[in-house]
PDB file of C-alpha atoms in Angstrom:
ATOM      1  CA  MET A   1      93.981  93.963  71.833  1.00 57.00           C
ATOM      2  CA  HIS A   2      96.838  96.256  72.876  1.00 68.00           C
ATOM      3  CA  ARG A   3      94.417  99.109  73.500  1.00 77.00           C
ATOM      4  CA  ASN A   4      92.421  96.901  75.864  1.00 83.00           C
ATOM      5  CA  ALA A   5      95.617  95.960  77.671  1.00 82.00           C
ATOM      6  CA  TYR A   6      96.646  99.601  78.076  1.00 85.00           C
ATOM      7  CA  VAL A   7      93.244 100.526  79.533  1.00 89.00           C
ATOM      8  CA  LEU A   8      93.350  97.608  81.969  1.00 90.00           C
ATOM      9  CA  LEU A   9      96.910  98.379  83.071  1.00 87.00           C
ATOM     10  CA  LEU A  10      96.280 102.107  83.479  1.00 88.00           C
ATOM     11  CA  LEU A  11      93.232 101.337  85.625  1.00 93.00           C
ATOM     12  CA  THR A  12      95.371  98.911  87.639  1.00 90.00           C
ATOM     13  CA  ALA A  13      97.941 101.635  88.324  1.00 87.00           C
ATOM     14  CA  LEU A  14      95.143 104.088  89.186  1.00 92.00           C
ATOM     15  CA  PHE A  15      93.563 101.685  91.687  1.00 94.00           C
ATOM     16  CA  TRP A  16      96.913 100.841  93.265  1.00 89.00           C
ATOM     17  CA  GLY A  17      97.819 104.535  93.401  1.00 89.00           C
ATOM     18  CA  GLY A  18      94.552 105.157  95.222  1.00 93.00           C
ATOM     19  CA  ASN A  19      95.533 102.731  97.988  1.00 93.00           C
ATOM     20  CA  SER A  20      97.769 105.273  99.727  1.00 91.00           C
ATOM     21  CA  VAL A  21      95.095 107.944  99.428  1.00 94.00           C
ATOM     22  CA  ALA A  22      92.433 105.647 100.877  1.00 95.00           C
ATOM     23  CA  GLY A  23      94.813 104.671 103.670  1.00 95.00           C
ATOM     24  CA  LYS A  24      95.419 108.331 104.488  1.00 94.00           C
ATOM     25  CA  LEU A  25      91.692 109.117 104.473  1.00 96.00           C
ATOM     26  CA  ALA A  26      91.122 106.108 106.762  1.00 96.00           C
ATOM     27  CA  VAL A  27      93.223 107.624 109.562  1.00 95.00           C
ATOM     28  CA  GLY A  28      90.898 108.084 112.528  1.00 95.00           C
ATOM     29  CA  HIS A  29      88.114 106.060 110.891  1.00 97.00           C
ATOM     30  CA  VAL A  30      89.659 102.581 111.137  1.00 97.00           C
ATOM     31  CA  SER A  31      92.955 101.583 112.732  1.00 97.00           C
ATOM     32  CA  PRO A  32      95.753 100.378 110.411  1.00 96.00           C
ATOM     33  CA  MET A  33      96.130  96.803 111.680  1.00 97.00           C
ATOM     34  CA  LEU A  34      92.392  96.199 111.640  1.00 97.00           C
ATOM     35  CA  LEU A  35      92.223  97.718 108.143  1.00 97.00           C
ATOM     36  CA  THR A  36      94.906  95.288 107.000  1.00 96.00           C
ATOM     37  CA  ALA A  37      93.037  92.315 108.466  1.00 97.00           C
ATOM     38  CA  LEU A  38      89.709  93.409 106.971  1.00 97.00           C
ATOM     39  CA  ARG A  39      91.299  94.022 103.579  1.00 96.00           C
ATOM     40  CA  TRP A  40      92.789  90.571 103.203  1.00 96.00           C
ATOM     41  CA  GLY A  41      90.017  88.685 104.995  1.00 96.00           C
ATOM     42  CA  ILE A  42      87.278  90.033 102.724  1.00 96.00           C
ATOM     43  CA  ALA A  43      89.495  89.802  99.616  1.00 94.00           C
ATOM     44  CA  ALA A  44      90.244  86.148 100.405  1.00 95.00           C
ATOM     45  CA  VAL A  45      86.511  85.386 100.582  1.00 95.00           C
ATOM     46  CA  ILE A  46      85.838  87.134  97.246  1.00 93.00           C
ATOM     47  CA  LEU A  47      88.756  85.498  95.457  1.00 93.00           C
ATOM     48  CA  GLY A  48      87.913  82.148  97.042  1.00 94.00           C
ATOM     49  CA  ALA A  49      84.385  82.351  95.646  1.00 94.00           C
ATOM     50  CA  ILE A  50      85.829  83.070  92.206  1.00 91.00           C
ATOM     51  CA  GLY A  51      88.605  80.496  92.112  1.00 92.00           C
ATOM     52  CA  TRP A  52      87.909  77.675  94.575  1.00 93.00           C
ATOM     53  CA  ARG A  53      87.639  75.105  91.751  1.00 94.00           C
ATOM     54  CA  ARG A  54      91.089  76.069  90.500  1.00 95.00           C
ATOM     55  CA  LEU A  55      92.502  75.936  94.027  1.00 95.00           C
ATOM     56  CA  ARG A  56      91.129  72.415  94.450  1.00 95.00           C
ATOM     57  CA  LEU A  57      92.999  71.325  91.301  1.00 96.00           C
ATOM     58  CA  ASP A  58      96.206  73.028  92.437  1.00 96.00           C
ATOM     59  CA  TRP A  59      95.974  71.883  96.064  1.00 95.00           C
ATOM     60  CA  PRO A  60      98.711  69.188  95.864  1.00 95.00           C
ATOM     61  CA  ALA A  61     101.250  71.803  94.716  1.00 95.00           C
ATOM     62  CA  VAL A  62      99.911  74.359  97.203  1.00 95.00           C
ATOM     63  CA  ARG A  63     100.091  71.943 100.134  1.00 94.00           C
ATOM     64  CA  GLY A  64     103.713  71.071  99.352  1.00 93.00           C
ATOM     65  CA  ASN A  65     104.667  74.750  99.320  1.00 95.00           C
ATOM     66  CA  LEU A  66     102.373  76.084 102.042  1.00 95.00           C
ATOM     67  CA  PRO A  67     105.163  77.392 104.364  1.00 95.00           C
ATOM     68  CA  LEU A  68     106.700  79.398 101.500  1.00 95.00           C
ATOM     69  CA  LEU A  69     103.338  80.734 100.332  1.00 95.00           C
ATOM     70  CA  THR A  70     102.410  81.693 103.894  1.00 95.00           C
ATOM     71  CA  LEU A  71     105.679  83.604 104.230  1.00 95.00           C
ATOM     72  CA  LEU A  72     105.041  85.370 100.912  1.00 93.00           C
ATOM     73  CA  GLY A  73     101.558  86.394 102.000  1.00 94.00           C
ATOM     74  CA  ALA A  74     102.861  87.617 105.353  1.00 95.00           C
ATOM     75  CA  LEU A  75     105.623  89.725 103.783  1.00 93.00           C
ATOM     76  CA  GLY A  76     104.048  91.088 100.628  1.00 90.00           C
ATOM     77  CA  PHE A  77     100.519  91.564 101.878  1.00 93.00           C
ATOM     78  CA  THR A  78     100.387  91.710 105.689  1.00 95.00           C
ATOM     79  CA  VAL A  79     103.626  93.436 106.743  1.00 95.00           C
ATOM     80  CA  PHE A  80     103.786  95.745 103.713  1.00 94.00           C
ATOM     81  CA  ASN A  81     100.238  97.037 104.105  1.00 94.00           C
ATOM     82  CA  ALA A  82     100.361  97.218 107.906  1.00 95.00           C
ATOM     83  CA  ALA A  83     103.502  99.346 107.589  1.00 95.00           C
ATOM     84  CA  LEU A  84     101.966 101.459 104.804  1.00 94.00           C
ATOM     85  CA  TYR A  85      98.732 102.199 106.652  1.00 95.00           C
ATOM     86  CA  SER A  86     100.650 102.887 109.872  1.00 95.00           C
ATOM     87  CA  ALA A  87     103.066 105.201 108.030  1.00 95.00           C
ATOM     88  CA  LEU A  88     100.136 107.279 106.762  1.00 94.00           C
ATOM     89  CA  ASN A  89      99.395 108.272 110.358  1.00 93.00           C
ATOM     90  CA  PHE A  90     102.698 110.189 110.393  1.00 93.00           C
ATOM     91  CA  THR A  91     103.537 111.215 106.824  1.00 90.00           C
ATOM     92  CA  THR A  92     101.777 112.266 103.632  1.00 89.00           C
ATOM     93  CA  ALA A  93     100.267 110.082 100.929  1.00 90.00           C
ATOM     94  CA  ILE A  94     102.529 111.887  98.433  1.00 88.00           C
ATOM     95  CA  ASN A  95     105.619 110.762 100.340  1.00 88.00           C
ATOM     96  CA  THR A  96     104.481 107.153 100.539  1.00 89.00           C
ATOM     97  CA  SER A  97     103.630 107.168  96.823  1.00 86.00           C
ATOM     98  CA  ILE A  98     107.066 108.443  95.797  1.00 85.00           C
ATOM     99  CA  GLU A  99     108.862 106.114  98.206  1.00 86.00           C
ATOM    100  CA  GLN A 100     106.991 103.123  96.759  1.00 84.00           C
ATOM    101  CA  ALA A 101     108.483 104.002  93.375  1.00 78.00           C
ATOM    102  CA  GLY A 102     111.832 102.818  94.721  1.00 80.00           C
ATOM    103  CA  ILE A 103     110.658  99.190  94.877  1.00 81.00           C
ATOM    104  CA  PRO A 104     111.938  98.289  91.367  1.00 77.00           C
ATOM    105  CA  MET A 105     115.389  99.586  92.239  1.00 76.00           C
ATOM    106  CA  PHE A 106     115.620  97.618  95.468  1.00 82.00           C
ATOM    107  CA  ILE A 107     114.516  94.515  93.567  1.00 81.00           C
ATOM    108  CA  PHE A 108     117.281  95.193  91.056  1.00 78.00           C
ATOM    109  CA  ALA A 109     119.853  95.524  93.863  1.00 82.00           C
ATOM    110  CA  ALA A 110     118.657  92.357  95.628  1.00 84.00           C
ATOM    111  CA  ASN A 111     118.806  90.315  92.414  1.00 81.00           C
ATOM    112  CA  PHE A 112     122.375  91.471  91.862  1.00 80.00           C
ATOM    113  CA  LEU A 113     123.517  90.788  95.425  1.00 83.00           C
ATOM    114  CA  LEU A 114     121.740  87.455  95.876  1.00 84.00           C
ATOM    115  CA  PHE A 115     121.731  85.949  92.401  1.00 81.00           C
ATOM    116  CA  ARG A 116     124.543  87.853  90.684  1.00 76.00           C
ATOM    117  CA  ILE A 117     122.297  88.926  87.832  1.00 73.00           C
ATOM    118  CA  LYS A 118     124.455  90.921  85.420  1.00 74.00           C
ATOM    119  CA  VAL A 119     124.146  94.708  85.638  1.00 73.00           C
ATOM    120  CA  THR A 120     125.441  97.595  83.561  1.00 77.00           C
ATOM    121  CA  ILE A 121     127.025 100.888  84.593  1.00 82.00           C
ATOM    122  CA  ALA A 122     123.844 102.640  83.437  1.00 82.00           C
ATOM    123  CA  GLN A 123     121.732 100.432  85.716  1.00 77.00           C
ATOM    124  CA  VAL A 124     123.951 101.266  88.685  1.00 81.00           C
ATOM    125  CA  PHE A 125     123.661 104.960  87.817  1.00 85.00           C
ATOM    126  CA  GLY A 126     119.868 104.609  87.599  1.00 81.00           C
ATOM    127  CA  PHE A 127     119.804 102.905  91.002  1.00 80.00           C
ATOM    128  CA  VAL A 128     121.820 105.745  92.575  1.00 84.00           C
ATOM    129  CA  LEU A 129     119.499 108.355  91.033  1.00 85.00           C
ATOM    130  CA  SER A 130     116.396 106.593  92.352  1.00 82.00           C
ATOM    131  CA  LEU A 131     117.946 106.117  95.784  1.00 82.00           C
ATOM    132  CA  THR A 132     118.764 109.829  95.909  1.00 87.00           C
ATOM    133  CA  GLY A 133     115.158 110.677  95.060  1.00 84.00           C
ATOM    134  CA  ILE A 134     113.854 108.406  97.815  1.00 83.00           C
ATOM    135  CA  ALA A 135     116.298 109.916 100.319  1.00 84.00           C
ATOM    136  CA  LEU A 136     115.170 113.407  99.288  1.00 84.00           C
ATOM    137  CA  THR A 137     111.554 112.445  99.890  1.00 83.00           C
ATOM    138  CA  ALA A 138     112.205 110.748 103.238  1.00 78.00           C
ATOM    139  CA  SER A 139     114.196 113.763 104.443  1.00 82.00           C
ATOM    140  CA  HIS A 140     111.483 116.200 103.278  1.00 77.00           C
ATOM    141  CA  GLY A 141     113.943 117.961 101.006  1.00 82.00           C
ATOM    142  CA  ASP A 142     116.771 118.265 103.533  1.00 81.00           C
ATOM    143  CA  LEU A 143     119.335 115.498 103.096  1.00 77.00           C
ATOM    144  CA  THR A 144     121.280 116.670 106.148  1.00 78.00           C
ATOM    145  CA  THR A 145     118.553 115.216 108.364  1.00 74.00           C
ATOM    146  CA  LEU A 146     119.650 111.763 107.202  1.00 68.00           C
ATOM    147  CA  LEU A 147     123.103 112.357 108.643  1.00 65.00           C
ATOM    148  CA  MET A 148     121.510 113.109 112.005  1.00 66.00           C
ATOM    149  CA  LEU A 149     119.137 110.129 111.629  1.00 59.00           C
ATOM    150  CA  ASP A 150     116.294 112.626 112.050  1.00 66.00           C
ATOM    151  CA  VAL A 151     113.759 111.086 109.672  1.00 77.00           C
ATOM    152  CA  ASN A 152     109.997 111.261 110.081  1.00 82.00           C
ATOM    153  CA  PHE A 153     108.701 108.054 111.724  1.00 89.00           C
ATOM    154  CA  GLY A 154     106.134 107.566 108.975  1.00 91.00           C
ATOM    155  CA  ASP A 155     108.775 107.764 106.254  1.00 89.00           C
ATOM    156  CA  THR A 156     110.926 105.284 108.183  1.00 91.00           C
ATOM    157  CA  LEU A 157     107.991 102.857 108.319  1.00 93.00           C
ATOM    158  CA  MET A 158     107.406 103.334 104.591  1.00 92.00           C
ATOM    159  CA  LEU A 159     111.042 102.597 103.772  1.00 90.00           C
ATOM    160  CA  ILE A 160     110.743  99.387 105.812  1.00 93.00           C
ATOM    161  CA  ALA A 161     107.597  98.563 103.816  1.00 93.00           C
ATOM    162  CA  VAL A 162     109.477  99.137 100.548  1.00 90.00           C
ATOM    163  CA  LEU A 163     112.290  96.806 101.611  1.00 92.00           C
ATOM    164  CA  VAL A 164     109.799  94.138 102.717  1.00 93.00           C
ATOM    165  CA  TYR A 165     107.865  94.281  99.443  1.00 89.00           C
ATOM    166  CA  SER A 166     111.095  94.127  97.470  1.00 87.00           C
ATOM    167  CA  ALA A 167     112.069  90.981  99.383  1.00 90.00           C
ATOM    168  CA  TYR A 168     108.622  89.512  98.690  1.00 89.00           C
ATOM    169  CA  THR A 169     108.941  90.199  94.969  1.00 84.00           C
ATOM    170  CA  VAL A 170     112.392  88.642  94.750  1.00 87.00           C
ATOM    171  CA  ALA A 171     111.170  85.577  96.678  1.00 89.00           C
ATOM    172  CA  LEU A 172     108.325  85.067  94.190  1.00 85.00           C
ATOM    173  CA  ARG A 173     110.835  83.329  91.918  1.00 85.00           C
ATOM    174  CA  PHE A 174     110.535  80.315  94.255  1.00 90.00           C
ATOM    175  CA  LYS A 175     106.724  80.050  94.135  1.00 89.00           C
ATOM    176  CA  PRO A 176     105.224  76.888  92.652  1.00 91.00           C
ATOM    177  CA  GLU A 177     103.736  76.888  89.144  1.00 89.00           C
ATOM    178  CA  ILE A 178     100.061  77.224  90.008  1.00 91.00           C
ATOM    179  CA  HIS A 179      97.171  79.212  88.536  1.00 90.00           C
ATOM    180  CA  TRP A 180      97.023  82.877  89.517  1.00 86.00           C
ATOM    181  CA  GLN A 181      93.637  82.378  91.171  1.00 90.00           C
ATOM    182  CA  SER A 182      95.045  79.688  93.455  1.00 93.00           C
ATOM    183  CA  LEU A 183      98.068  81.855  94.231  1.00 91.00           C
ATOM    184  CA  MET A 184      95.951  84.896  95.146  1.00 92.00           C
ATOM    185  CA  ILE A 185      93.576  82.853  97.325  1.00 94.00           C
ATOM    186  CA  VAL A 186      96.448  81.358  99.305  1.00 95.00           C
ATOM    187  CA  LEU A 187      98.343  84.651  99.594  1.00 94.00           C
ATOM    188  CA  THR A 188      95.318  86.665 100.710  1.00 95.00           C
ATOM    189  CA  GLY A 189      94.210  83.899 103.071  1.00 96.00           C
ATOM    190  CA  SER A 190      97.698  83.715 104.573  1.00 96.00           C
ATOM    191  CA  ALA A 191      97.814  87.492 104.821  1.00 95.00           C
ATOM    192  CA  PHE A 192      94.543  87.518 106.753  1.00 97.00           C
ATOM    193  CA  VAL A 193      95.691  84.845 109.203  1.00 96.00           C
ATOM    194  CA  MET A 194      99.047  86.587 109.716  1.00 96.00           C
ATOM    195  CA  SER A 195      97.337  89.952 110.247  1.00 97.00           C
ATOM    196  CA  ILE A 196      95.271  88.689 113.183  1.00 97.00           C
ATOM    197  CA  PRO A 197      98.163  88.944 115.717  1.00 96.00           C
ATOM    198  CA  PHE A 198      98.771  92.536 114.588  1.00 96.00           C
ATOM    199  CA  ALA A 199      95.092  93.399 115.108  1.00 96.00           C
ATOM    200  CA  LEU A 200      95.107  91.719 118.541  1.00 97.00           C
ATOM    201  CA  TRP A 201      98.218  93.691 119.520  1.00 97.00           C
ATOM    202  CA  GLU A 202      96.487  96.877 118.378  1.00 97.00           C
ATOM    203  CA  MET A 203      93.452  96.016 120.516  1.00 96.00           C
ATOM    204  CA  ASN A 204      95.536  95.174 123.605  1.00 96.00           C
ATOM    205  CA  ALA A 205      97.479  98.415 123.179  1.00 95.00           C
ATOM    206  CA  GLY A 206      94.220 100.379 123.210  1.00 95.00           C
ATOM    207  CA  ARG A 207      94.748 101.591 119.650  1.00 94.00           C
ATOM    208  CA  LEU A 208      91.961  99.665 117.939  1.00 96.00           C
ATOM    209  CA  ILE A 209      89.511 101.858 116.015  1.00 97.00           C
ATOM    210  CA  LEU A 210      86.439 100.038 114.729  1.00 97.00           C
ATOM    211  CA  PRO A 211      85.386 101.310 111.301  1.00 96.00           C
ATOM    212  CA  ASP A 212      82.658 103.941 111.191  1.00 97.00           C
ATOM    213  CA  ALA A 213      80.629 104.600 108.021  1.00 97.00           C
ATOM    214  CA  THR A 214      83.602 106.329 106.346  1.00 97.00           C
ATOM    215  CA  GLY A 215      85.927 103.563 107.481  1.00 97.00           C
ATOM    216  CA  TRP A 216      83.702 100.901 105.914  1.00 97.00           C
ATOM    217  CA  LEU A 217      83.465 102.839 102.641  1.00 97.00           C
ATOM    218  CA  LEU A 218      87.246 103.159 102.454  1.00 97.00           C
ATOM    219  CA  THR A 219      87.709  99.508 103.405  1.00 96.00           C
ATOM    220  CA  GLY A 220      85.269  98.585 100.637  1.00 96.00           C
ATOM    221  CA  TYR A 221      87.277 100.588  98.098  1.00 96.00           C
ATOM    222  CA  ILE A 222      90.545  98.981  99.211  1.00 96.00           C
ATOM    223  CA  VAL A 223      89.080  95.459  99.096  1.00 94.00           C
ATOM    224  CA  LEU A 224      87.299  95.865  95.778  1.00 94.00           C
ATOM    225  CA  PHE A 225      89.732  97.925  93.710  1.00 95.00           C
ATOM    226  CA  PRO A 226      93.417  97.600  94.791  1.00 92.00           C
ATOM    227  CA  SER A 227      92.989  94.101  96.253  1.00 89.00           C
ATOM    228  CA  THR A 228      90.696  92.365  93.758  1.00 89.00           C
ATOM    229  CA  ILE A 229      89.898  94.161  90.496  1.00 91.00           C
ATOM    230  CA  ALA A 230      93.427  95.549  90.045  1.00 88.00           C
ATOM    231  CA  GLN A 231      94.936  92.078  90.466  1.00 81.00           C
ATOM    232  CA  ILE A 232      92.587  90.629  87.839  1.00 85.00           C
ATOM    233  CA  PHE A 233      93.201  93.528  85.426  1.00 87.00           C
ATOM    234  CA  TYR A 234      96.961  93.287  85.844  1.00 83.00           C
ATOM    235  CA  ILE A 235      97.079  89.566  85.159  1.00 77.00           C
ATOM    236  CA  ARG A 236      94.876  90.021  82.076  1.00 81.00           C
ATOM    237  CA  GLY A 237      97.159  92.830  80.884  1.00 81.00           C
ATOM    238  CA  VAL A 238     100.178  90.548  81.255  1.00 73.00           C
ATOM    239  CA  GLU A 239      98.380  87.912  79.184  1.00 76.00           C
ATOM    240  CA  LEU A 240      97.704  90.421  76.410  1.00 81.00           C
ATOM    241  CA  ILE A 241     101.081  92.170  76.024  1.00 74.00           C
ATOM    242  CA  GLY A 242     103.563  90.211  78.163  1.00 69.00           C
ATOM    243  CA  ALA A 243     105.101  90.725  81.583  1.00 62.00           C
ATOM    244  CA  ASN A 244     107.974  92.996  80.498  1.00 57.00           C
ATOM    245  CA  ARG A 245     105.746  95.589  78.841  1.00 64.00           C
ATOM    246  CA  ALA A 246     102.987  95.296  81.429  1.00 67.00           C
ATOM    247  CA  GLY A 247     105.477  95.783  84.264  1.00 64.00           C
ATOM    248  CA  LEU A 248     106.333  99.251  82.973  1.00 66.00           C
ATOM    249  CA  PHE A 249     102.841 100.444  83.897  1.00 73.00           C
ATOM    250  CA  ILE A 250     103.666  99.921  87.588  1.00 75.00           C
ATOM    251  CA  ASN A 251     105.774 103.072  87.262  1.00 73.00           C
ATOM    252  CA  MET A 252     102.475 104.949  86.905  1.00 79.00           C
ATOM    253  CA  VAL A 253     101.412 103.988  90.452  1.00 82.00           C
ATOM    254  CA  PRO A 254     103.339 106.773  92.263  1.00 83.00           C
ATOM    255  CA  ILE A 255     102.233 109.275  89.630  1.00 83.00           C
ATOM    256  CA  PHE A 256      98.561 108.465  90.115  1.00 88.00           C
ATOM    257  CA  GLY A 257      99.087 108.306  93.885  1.00 87.00           C
ATOM    258  CA  THR A 258     100.587 111.776  93.944  1.00 87.00           C
ATOM    259  CA  ILE A 259      97.936 113.290  91.663  1.00 88.00           C
ATOM    260  CA  LEU A 260      95.123 111.778  93.737  1.00 90.00           C
ATOM    261  CA  SER A 261      96.784 112.982  96.962  1.00 91.00           C
ATOM    262  CA  VAL A 262      96.745 116.558  95.681  1.00 89.00           C
ATOM    263  CA  LEU A 263      93.251 116.441  94.150  1.00 90.00           C
ATOM    264  CA  ILE A 264      91.394 114.448  96.811  1.00 93.00           C
ATOM    265  CA  ILE A 265      93.247 115.106 100.070  1.00 92.00           C
ATOM    266  CA  GLY A 266      94.591 118.526  99.160  1.00 92.00           C
ATOM    267  CA  GLU A 267      98.182 117.748 100.134  1.00 88.00           C
ATOM    268  CA  ASP A 268     100.860 120.242  99.123  1.00 88.00           C
ATOM    269  CA  PHE A 269     103.140 119.273  96.270  1.00 85.00           C
ATOM    270  CA  GLN A 270     106.536 120.749  97.129  1.00 86.00           C
ATOM    271  CA  LEU A 271     109.534 121.448  94.901  1.00 87.00           C
ATOM    272  CA  TYR A 272     111.490 118.602  96.502  1.00 85.00           C
ATOM    273  CA  HIS A 273     108.664 116.222  95.533  1.00 87.00           C
ATOM    274  CA  ALA A 274     109.087 117.229  91.882  1.00 88.00           C
ATOM    275  CA  ILE A 275     112.872 116.796  92.055  1.00 89.00           C
ATOM    276  CA  ALA A 276     112.500 113.449  93.807  1.00 84.00           C
ATOM    277  CA  PHE A 277     109.977 112.300  91.214  1.00 81.00           C
ATOM    278  CA  ALA A 278     112.340 113.176  88.390  1.00 87.00           C
ATOM    279  CA  LEU A 279     115.224 111.360  90.091  1.00 86.00           C
ATOM    280  CA  VAL A 280     113.246 108.208  90.962  1.00 81.00           C
ATOM    281  CA  LEU A 281     111.428 107.779  87.646  1.00 80.00           C
ATOM    282  CA  GLY A 282     114.465 108.898  85.660  1.00 84.00           C
ATOM    283  CA  GLY A 283     116.587 106.322  87.455  1.00 82.00           C
ATOM    284  CA  ILE A 284     114.029 103.592  86.764  1.00 75.00           C
ATOM    285  CA  TRP A 285     113.882 104.543  83.070  1.00 78.00           C
ATOM    286  CA  ILE A 286     117.678 104.507  82.715  1.00 81.00           C
ATOM    287  CA  ALA A 287     117.951 101.142  84.462  1.00 74.00           C
ATOM    288  CA  GLU A 288     115.124  99.541  82.480  1.00 70.00           C
ATOM    289  CA  HIS A 289     116.297 100.960  79.141  1.00 70.00           C
ATOM    290  CA  SER A 290     119.807  99.675  79.774  1.00 70.00           C
ATOM    291  CA  GLY A 291     118.436  96.307  80.881  1.00 63.00           C
ATOM    292  CA  ARG A 292     116.380  95.947  77.690  1.00 61.00           C
ATOM    293  CA  LYS A 293     119.388  96.820  75.531  1.00 62.00           C
ATOM    294  CA  MET A 294     121.514  94.251  77.363  1.00 59.00           C
ATOM    295  CA  ALA A 295     118.832  91.587  76.867  1.00 54.00           C
ATOM    296  CA  LEU A 296     118.735  92.275  73.113  1.00 52.00           C
ATOM    297  CA  GLU A 297     122.502  92.149  72.625  1.00 52.00           C
ATOM    298  CA  PRO A 298     123.769  88.847  71.163  1.00 47.00           C
ATOM    299  CA  PRO A 299     126.221  86.955  73.391  1.00 42.00           C
ATOM    300  CA  ASN A 300     129.883  87.456  72.601  1.00 39.00           C
ATOM    301  CA  ALA A 301     131.310  84.793  70.336  1.00 37.00           C
ATOM    302  CA  ASN A 302     133.779  82.469  72.011  1.00 37.00           C
ATOM    303  CA  PRO A 303     136.975  82.704  69.850  1.00 36.00           C
ATOM    304  CA  GLY A 304     138.882  79.630  68.790  1.00 39.00           C
TER     305      GLY A 304
END
């Protein structure tokens, strides 16, 4: 059972890691806002065909929380992916992959600031390490450029995407208790609707690129693997081994993304990428290890 879960979760990370690579390859073959709209529109149809019976059962809860679910779909799916695909017009897939690895740390910081979730010194240290790695990546190995606010536009967009997705993840704590199929149908449907204004803006600005044969192939990969199959595999993996253990596999996403960027696109892997990787993943490991230890510690006895 555990072996099946590991295979499913590794494939999930591989498919998600391939999203940045596919987005980079799509540059010039389909414009980013249209790609976002196509991704979520087609995914919503596929997921709707799979889970419409479940959605019908969950509809009372969905209807009562539709504004929240629409906001979640807009943030986590529309804005994040529009920013990601736009960023890939200006920066490398390796950079976007490493920068995405900072999402767990921003979630950790938001939970502390907003909900006062207890943290340890080790978790703070891990956060600082990860943040340093992200800054090193965004500055292309020269931290002094941050002082001059001279950061590549694509990396700036990706950092915005990371912050948006972190906010989406934190806000998921307020979602209603509905089946995952219903949740994905509503989120992807909302994402499609919210992506239409972005696509219209792109068209009015003269930046719309209709997909050619390569664009359709890449769109098909993005719809089928990162958007649909990966979601199903991840949820099944969580069912088999639990959310805490399954969540650790998300750390493999930037690793797969970087490897695929080098092998498929031929991007250069620089020394600062390796240092940034070590800082980001090392920081995540320190924070998660400390968090697990804190969760296992018995509460202090109340004397007297």
